Amino acid sequence: MRDLNGGTATGPSPSGVEAASGPAPGRVPGTVGELGEFGLIRELTSRLTSTPAVRLGPGDDAAVVAAPDRRVVASTDILLEGRHFRRDWSTAYDVGRKAAAQNLADIAAMGAVPTALLLGLIVPAELPSNWPTELMDGIRDEAQVAAAAVVGGDVVRGDSIAVSITALGDLRNKEPVTRSGAAPGDRVAVTGWLGWSAAGHAVLSRGFRSPRAFVEAHRRPEPPYHAGPAAAGLGATAMTDVSDGLIADLGHIAEASRVRIDVRSRDLDVPAQMADIGQAVGVDPLQWVLTGGEDHAIVATFPADQKLPARWRIIGEVLAPSALPHVTVDGAPWDRAGGWDHFSDPVER
């Protein structure tokens, strides 16, 4: 295989992208195989943009990204066709936006500012050639929302589509906000949407394409990237993005911090349209809000006397550990199944 930097890859891919030579300009061939390796690389790199943080981008063995803080925050995720997305539900552009968003949200949830993305891509030779280029458009556009840039990656042929994104970020002279800093007496607050992706998934699973806002929330989540650094600057004690479901992700905070967290259901927002979807499909919409996942809202804990950043809302409190589960709802265990587990959940999300 050959990496996007123009060298033969024999192991993990170097970062950075080279605009390699390929087929003569003109009509793009119909499949990835017809386009060829170098043609695909050229098509992908031609779509890239840059930012001031990118000191050396396409054209060398590796990219160079500024790290003013001298610490780099890094995160990576993988999307597999059939497990994390379906081509009959989502366009390549949608998949690109989603793949970038879930990684950028991880960076923001540490209190860092995203700076760069790296793409690892596996595609079949018979895949239409416009699919990976539209994927790159989606990744690039989502990166731009967070003021980041795609700076490199690797591409290889395989039997099915896999998209791996690595995101980098800068702390800007702040300490990272981890999952382990919550203390009894802290308030729990959230910003962003909860349950929208799960409601959209329920709609798509039944063959419908509306209400569109919920379907789009599933296809292209919109994390509040600015909220993580803002929360870090105002004293958040623990933080994470809601990728596996609110209860599951608060459970990660509670376990790491050795505390219990109680969520107040009355403070959770259930829009009227979500309630209508729930009634139509026979699901309590509160289940989606508490366990749905993939909205990539950001949830954090704050000292009780700390003013919250704009657009954050209090949904619970941190308590001393007890015999109850790590996370309770209105003081009681939430006994309904939910939350995303990559090794036990068999269906596309």
Short mmCIF file of C-alpha atoms in Angstrom, two decimals:
data_model
loop_
_atom_site.label_atom_id
_atom_site.label_comp_id
_atom_site.label_asym_id
_atom_site.label_seq_id
_atom_site.Cartn_x
_atom_site.Cartn_y
_atom_site.Cartn_z
CA MET A 1 0.00 0.00 0.00
CA ARG A 2 1.04 3.61 -0.36
CA ASP A 3 0.38 6.33 2.19
CA LEU A 4 -0.94 9.78 1.41
CA ASN A 5 2.57 11.20 1.73
CA GLY A 6 3.79 9.44 -1.39
CA GLY A 7 5.89 6.74 0.29
CA THR A 8 5.38 3.00 0.47
CA ALA A 9 3.83 2.24 3.85
CA THR A 10 5.20 -0.77 5.71
CA GLY A 11 3.74 0.03 9.10
CA PRO A 12 1.78 2.76 10.84
CA SER A 13 1.29 5.71 8.49
CA PRO A 14 3.37 8.86 8.86
CA SER A 15 1.36 12.04 9.23
CA GLY A 16 1.28 14.54 6.39
CA VAL A 17 -0.08 14.44 2.87
CA GLU A 18 1.56 14.70 -0.51
CA ALA A 19 -0.38 15.73 -3.60
CA ALA A 20 0.80 12.76 -5.67
CA SER A 21 0.60 12.52 -9.45
CA GLY A 22 -2.20 10.45 -10.98
CA PRO A 23 -4.41 10.25 -14.04
CA ALA A 24 -4.44 13.25 -16.34
CA PRO A 25 -6.95 15.95 -15.39
CA GLY A 26 -10.41 15.45 -16.79
CA ARG A 27 -13.32 13.19 -15.99
CA VAL A 28 -12.86 11.35 -12.70
CA PRO A 29 -13.05 7.57 -13.33
CA GLY A 30 -16.10 5.73 -12.01
CA THR A 31 -14.52 3.64 -9.26
CA VAL A 32 -11.62 3.92 -6.85
CA GLY A 33 -9.90 1.10 -8.72
CA GLU A 34 -10.23 2.93 -12.03
CA LEU A 35 -9.07 6.18 -10.47
CA GLY A 36 -5.97 4.49 -9.08
CA GLU A 37 -4.04 5.02 -5.92
CA PHE A 38 -2.24 8.19 -6.97
CA GLY A 39 -5.35 9.62 -8.58
CA LEU A 40 -7.29 9.08 -5.36
CA ILE A 41 -4.56 10.74 -3.32
CA ARG A 42 -4.56 13.71 -5.69
CA GLU A 43 -8.34 14.05 -5.48
CA LEU A 44 -8.28 13.88 -1.67
CA THR A 45 -5.42 16.32 -1.13
CA SER A 46 -6.83 18.83 -3.60
CA ARG A 47 -9.69 19.38 -1.15
CA LEU A 48 -7.57 20.24 1.88
CA THR A 49 -7.41 23.66 3.51
CA SER A 50 -5.01 24.94 6.15
CA THR A 51 -4.91 27.02 9.32
CA PRO A 52 -2.20 29.09 11.05
CA ALA A 53 -1.50 26.12 13.36
CA VAL A 54 -0.34 24.02 10.39
CA ARG A 55 3.35 24.87 9.98
CA LEU A 56 4.02 22.21 7.36
CA GLY A 57 1.19 20.49 5.53
CA PRO A 58 0.92 18.52 2.29
CA GLY A 59 4.08 17.62 0.43
CA ASP A 60 6.50 16.20 2.96
CA ASP A 61 7.00 12.97 4.91
CA ALA A 62 5.08 14.29 7.90
CA ALA A 63 3.02 17.29 8.89
CA VAL A 64 4.16 19.84 11.45
CA VAL A 65 1.49 21.38 13.67
CA ALA A 66 2.15 24.14 16.18
CA ALA A 67 1.84 23.21 19.85
CA PRO A 68 2.19 26.50 21.76
CA ASP A 69 1.30 24.77 25.02
CA ARG A 70 4.04 22.15 24.43
CA ARG A 71 1.49 19.45 25.23
CA VAL A 72 -0.60 17.77 22.55
CA VAL A 73 -4.05 16.37 23.26
CA ALA A 74 -4.80 13.40 20.98
CA SER A 75 -7.78 11.14 20.35
CA THR A 76 -8.77 8.59 17.72
CA ASP A 77 -11.93 6.77 16.63
CA ILE A 78 -12.87 4.29 13.92
CA LEU A 79 -16.10 4.08 11.91
CA LEU A 80 -16.93 0.80 10.15
CA GLU A 81 -19.54 0.49 7.44
CA GLY A 82 -22.48 -1.56 8.66
CA ARG A 83 -21.62 -1.01 12.30
CA HIS A 84 -21.35 2.75 12.62
CA PHE A 85 -22.94 3.95 9.39
CA ARG A 86 -25.00 2.75 6.45
CA ARG A 87 -24.64 4.12 2.94
CA ASP A 88 -28.40 3.91 2.37
CA TRP A 89 -28.92 6.18 5.38
CA SER A 90 -25.98 8.57 5.14
CA THR A 91 -24.07 10.18 2.30
CA ALA A 92 -20.28 10.05 2.24
CA TYR A 93 -20.33 13.72 3.20
CA ASP A 94 -22.48 12.89 6.24
CA VAL A 95 -20.07 10.15 7.28
CA GLY A 96 -17.15 12.56 6.96
CA ARG A 97 -18.83 15.18 9.12
CA LYS A 98 -19.74 12.56 11.73
CA ALA A 99 -16.29 10.95 11.79
CA ALA A 100 -14.61 14.30 12.31
CA ALA A 101 -17.17 15.51 14.85
CA GLN A 102 -16.82 12.61 17.23
CA ASN A 103 -13.05 13.09 17.42
CA LEU A 104 -13.12 16.87 17.64
CA ALA A 105 -15.65 16.56 20.48
CA ASP A 106 -13.19 14.41 22.44
CA ILE A 107 -10.57 17.13 22.15
CA ALA A 108 -13.01 19.84 23.24
CA ALA A 109 -14.17 17.71 26.18
CA MET A 110 -10.62 17.78 27.54
CA GLY A 111 -10.79 21.57 27.54
CA ALA A 112 -8.50 21.81 24.53
CA VAL A 113 -8.81 23.63 21.21
CA PRO A 114 -8.74 21.29 18.17
CA THR A 115 -5.87 21.94 15.76
CA ALA A 116 -5.52 19.08 13.28
CA LEU A 117 -6.98 15.82 11.98
CA LEU A 118 -5.35 12.77 10.41
CA LEU A 119 -7.35 10.36 8.25
CA GLY A 120 -6.88 6.61 7.89
CA LEU A 121 -9.11 5.26 5.10
CA ILE A 122 -9.80 1.73 3.86
CA VAL A 123 -11.96 1.44 0.72
CA PRO A 124 -12.86 -1.34 -1.75
CA ALA A 125 -11.60 -0.95 -5.32
CA GLU A 126 -15.15 -1.10 -6.68
CA LEU A 127 -16.34 1.84 -4.53
CA PRO A 128 -17.54 4.80 -6.64
CA SER A 129 -14.69 7.29 -6.78
CA ASN A 130 -16.85 10.18 -5.62
CA TRP A 131 -17.48 8.47 -2.26
CA PRO A 132 -14.03 9.06 -0.70
CA THR A 133 -13.79 12.56 -2.15
CA GLU A 134 -17.16 13.52 -0.69
CA LEU A 135 -16.07 11.93 2.59
CA MET A 136 -13.02 14.19 2.60
CA ASP A 137 -15.22 17.21 1.90
CA GLY A 138 -17.25 16.35 5.00
CA ILE A 139 -14.19 15.85 7.18
CA ARG A 140 -12.67 19.12 5.95
CA ASP A 141 -15.86 21.11 6.50
CA GLU A 142 -16.38 19.78 10.03
CA ALA A 143 -12.75 20.50 10.85
CA GLN A 144 -13.29 24.08 9.69
CA VAL A 145 -16.22 24.44 12.12
CA ALA A 146 -13.71 23.77 14.90
CA ALA A 147 -11.00 25.92 13.24
CA ALA A 148 -8.87 22.82 12.61
CA ALA A 149 -7.42 21.31 9.43
CA VAL A 150 -6.80 17.89 7.90
CA VAL A 151 -3.02 17.50 7.72
CA GLY A 152 -2.35 13.93 6.63
CA GLY A 153 -3.26 10.29 6.63
CA ASP A 154 -3.15 6.98 4.81
CA VAL A 155 -5.32 5.15 2.28
CA VAL A 156 -5.39 1.44 1.49
CA ARG A 157 -7.63 -1.00 -0.36
CA GLY A 158 -9.80 -3.38 1.65
CA ASP A 159 -12.98 -5.43 1.49
CA SER A 160 -15.17 -2.83 3.22
CA ILE A 161 -15.08 0.82 4.22
CA ALA A 162 -13.34 1.88 7.42
CA VAL A 163 -12.71 5.48 8.43
CA SER A 164 -10.25 6.27 11.21
CA ILE A 165 -9.71 9.82 12.42
CA THR A 166 -7.03 11.03 14.80
CA ALA A 167 -7.57 14.50 16.25
CA LEU A 168 -4.98 16.76 17.86
CA GLY A 169 -5.53 19.74 20.11
CA ASP A 170 -3.80 22.40 22.19
CA LEU A 171 -4.56 23.24 25.83
CA ARG A 172 -3.49 26.90 25.55
CA ASN A 173 -1.76 26.93 28.92
CA LYS A 174 -4.65 25.37 30.83
CA GLU A 175 -4.71 22.04 32.60
CA PRO A 176 -6.72 19.28 30.90
CA VAL A 177 -10.14 18.56 32.37
CA THR A 178 -10.28 14.81 32.97
CA ARG A 179 -13.03 12.49 34.15
CA SER A 180 -11.51 12.10 37.60
CA GLY A 181 -11.94 15.53 39.19
CA ALA A 182 -15.60 15.54 40.29
CA ALA A 183 -16.24 15.93 44.03
CA PRO A 184 -19.34 15.65 46.24
CA GLY A 185 -21.21 18.93 46.17
CA ASP A 186 -20.36 19.72 42.55
CA ARG A 187 -23.19 20.46 40.15
CA VAL A 188 -23.63 18.48 36.93
CA ALA A 189 -24.33 20.54 33.80
CA VAL A 190 -24.65 19.85 30.09
CA THR A 191 -24.58 21.80 26.86
CA GLY A 192 -25.76 20.56 23.49
CA TRP A 193 -28.49 18.15 22.48
CA LEU A 194 -29.37 14.88 24.19
CA GLY A 195 -31.37 12.06 22.61
CA TRP A 196 -31.65 13.62 19.17
CA SER A 197 -29.37 11.13 17.43
CA ALA A 198 -31.16 8.17 19.02
CA ALA A 199 -34.54 9.57 17.97
CA GLY A 200 -33.22 10.03 14.43
CA HIS A 201 -31.92 6.46 14.45
CA ALA A 202 -35.37 5.24 15.49
CA VAL A 203 -36.94 7.15 12.59
CA LEU A 204 -34.45 5.80 10.04
CA SER A 205 -34.81 2.26 11.38
CA ARG A 206 -38.48 2.37 10.49
CA GLY A 207 -37.88 3.54 6.94
CA PHE A 208 -38.73 7.22 7.42
CA ARG A 209 -36.67 10.34 6.75
CA SER A 210 -38.47 12.87 8.95
CA PRO A 211 -38.67 14.79 11.23
CA ARG A 212 -35.59 15.98 9.41
CA ALA A 213 -33.93 17.71 12.36
CA PHE A 214 -33.63 14.43 14.26
CA VAL A 215 -32.50 12.46 11.21
CA GLU A 216 -29.82 15.06 10.52
CA ALA A 217 -28.74 14.96 14.17
CA HIS A 218 -28.05 11.26 13.70
CA ARG A 219 -26.28 11.70 10.38
CA ARG A 220 -24.28 14.80 11.33
CA PRO A 221 -24.01 15.56 15.06
CA GLU A 222 -23.15 19.14 15.97
CA PRO A 223 -20.94 19.16 19.07
CA PRO A 224 -20.52 22.50 20.88
CA TYR A 225 -16.75 22.65 20.37
CA HIS A 226 -16.35 26.06 22.00
CA ALA A 227 -18.03 24.86 25.18
CA GLY A 228 -15.23 22.59 26.35
CA PRO A 229 -12.47 25.21 26.51
CA ALA A 230 -14.97 27.70 27.96
CA ALA A 231 -15.89 25.27 30.74
CA ALA A 232 -12.24 24.57 31.44
CA GLY A 233 -11.60 28.28 31.78
CA LEU A 234 -14.43 28.62 34.30
CA GLY A 235 -13.36 25.84 36.62
CA ALA A 236 -14.99 22.62 35.39
CA THR A 237 -13.77 19.80 37.63
CA ALA A 238 -14.55 16.86 35.30
CA MET A 239 -15.81 16.68 31.74
CA THR A 240 -16.62 14.32 28.86
CA ASP A 241 -18.60 14.32 25.65
CA VAL A 242 -21.80 12.28 25.46
CA SER A 243 -20.94 9.60 22.94
CA ASP A 244 -22.17 6.42 24.66
CA GLY A 245 -25.24 7.92 26.36
CA LEU A 246 -25.67 10.36 29.25
CA ILE A 247 -25.88 7.70 31.98
CA ALA A 248 -22.98 5.72 30.53
CA ASP A 249 -20.73 8.75 30.15
CA LEU A 250 -21.62 10.19 33.54
CA GLY A 251 -20.82 6.72 34.82
CA HIS A 252 -17.30 7.11 33.45
CA ILE A 253 -16.93 10.35 35.41
CA ALA A 254 -18.42 8.86 38.57
CA GLU A 255 -16.21 5.79 38.44
CA ALA A 256 -13.03 7.75 37.72
CA SER A 257 -13.86 10.30 40.44
CA ARG A 258 -15.12 7.69 42.94
CA VAL A 259 -18.41 9.49 43.46
CA ARG A 260 -22.09 9.02 42.70
CA ILE A 261 -24.01 11.27 40.33
CA ASP A 262 -27.74 11.86 40.51
CA VAL A 263 -29.58 13.23 37.47
CA ARG A 264 -32.87 15.10 37.82
CA SER A 265 -35.26 14.08 35.06
CA ARG A 266 -37.25 17.30 35.38
CA ASP A 267 -34.20 19.24 34.21
CA LEU A 268 -33.74 17.20 31.03
CA ASP A 269 -35.12 18.70 27.84
CA VAL A 270 -37.55 16.51 25.87
CA PRO A 271 -38.75 18.54 22.84
CA ALA A 272 -42.35 18.10 21.72
CA GLN A 273 -41.30 16.56 18.40
CA MET A 274 -39.15 14.01 20.21
CA ALA A 275 -42.12 13.11 22.39
CA ASP A 276 -44.22 12.69 19.24
CA ILE A 277 -41.61 10.33 17.75
CA GLY A 278 -41.52 8.37 20.98
CA GLN A 279 -45.29 7.99 20.97
CA ALA A 280 -45.25 6.88 17.33
CA VAL A 281 -42.61 4.18 17.88
CA GLY A 282 -43.57 3.17 21.41
CA VAL A 283 -40.47 4.46 23.20
CA ASP A 284 -40.27 6.73 26.23
CA PRO A 285 -38.25 9.69 24.85
CA LEU A 286 -36.54 10.04 28.21
CA GLN A 287 -34.84 6.75 27.37
CA TRP A 288 -33.20 8.40 24.35
CA VAL A 289 -32.14 11.42 26.37
CA LEU A 290 -30.56 9.29 29.10
CA THR A 291 -29.04 6.46 27.08
CA GLY A 292 -29.12 7.39 23.38
CA GLY A 293 -25.54 8.47 22.72
CA GLU A 294 -23.82 9.93 19.66
CA ASP A 295 -25.11 13.46 20.19
CA HIS A 296 -21.66 14.54 21.42
CA ALA A 297 -23.09 17.06 23.82
CA ILE A 298 -20.61 17.98 26.55
CA VAL A 299 -21.34 17.21 30.20
CA ALA A 300 -19.24 18.51 33.07
CA THR A 301 -19.16 19.03 36.81
CA PHE A 302 -18.63 22.43 38.42
CA PRO A 303 -18.14 23.64 42.00
CA ALA A 304 -21.46 24.66 43.52
CA ASP A 305 -20.47 28.33 43.75
CA GLN A 306 -19.08 28.54 40.21
CA LYS A 307 -20.96 30.55 37.59
CA LEU A 308 -21.72 28.37 34.57
CA PRO A 309 -20.69 29.29 31.03
CA ALA A 310 -23.41 30.47 28.65
CA ARG A 311 -25.80 27.79 27.33
CA TRP A 312 -24.99 25.28 30.04
CA ARG A 313 -27.87 23.93 32.13
CA ILE A 314 -27.78 22.13 35.47
CA ILE A 315 -29.14 18.57 35.35
CA GLY A 316 -27.93 17.00 38.58
CA GLU A 317 -25.42 16.84 41.40
CA VAL A 318 -22.38 14.93 42.55
CA LEU A 319 -22.82 12.93 45.75
CA ALA A 320 -20.65 10.80 47.98
CA PRO A 321 -20.34 7.17 46.85
CA SER A 322 -22.90 4.71 48.17
CA ALA A 323 -24.26 1.23 47.57
CA LEU A 324 -26.36 2.61 44.71
CA PRO A 325 -25.06 2.54 41.10
CA HIS A 326 -22.57 5.20 40.01
CA VAL A 327 -25.41 7.12 38.31
CA THR A 328 -28.99 7.40 39.50
CA VAL A 329 -32.02 9.22 38.10
CA ASP A 330 -34.17 11.04 40.65
CA GLY A 331 -32.38 9.11 43.39
CA ALA A 332 -33.10 5.66 41.98
CA PRO A 333 -31.28 3.27 39.63
CA TRP A 334 -32.22 3.56 35.96
CA ASP A 335 -33.12 -0.04 35.20
CA ARG A 336 -33.75 0.22 31.46
CA ALA A 337 -31.11 -0.98 29.05
CA GLY A 338 -29.22 1.59 27.05
CA GLY A 339 -25.86 3.11 26.26
CA TRP A 340 -23.56 2.19 23.41
CA ASP A 341 -21.05 -0.66 23.73
CA HIS A 342 -18.91 -1.43 20.66
CA PHE A 343 -18.44 -5.06 21.64
CA SER A 344 -22.01 -5.97 22.56
CA ASP A 345 -24.30 -3.82 20.42
CA PRO A 346 -24.74 -5.50 17.03
CA VAL A 347 -26.56 -2.81 15.07
CA GLU A 348 -25.54 0.28 13.12
CA ARG A 349 -25.58 3.51 15.08
#
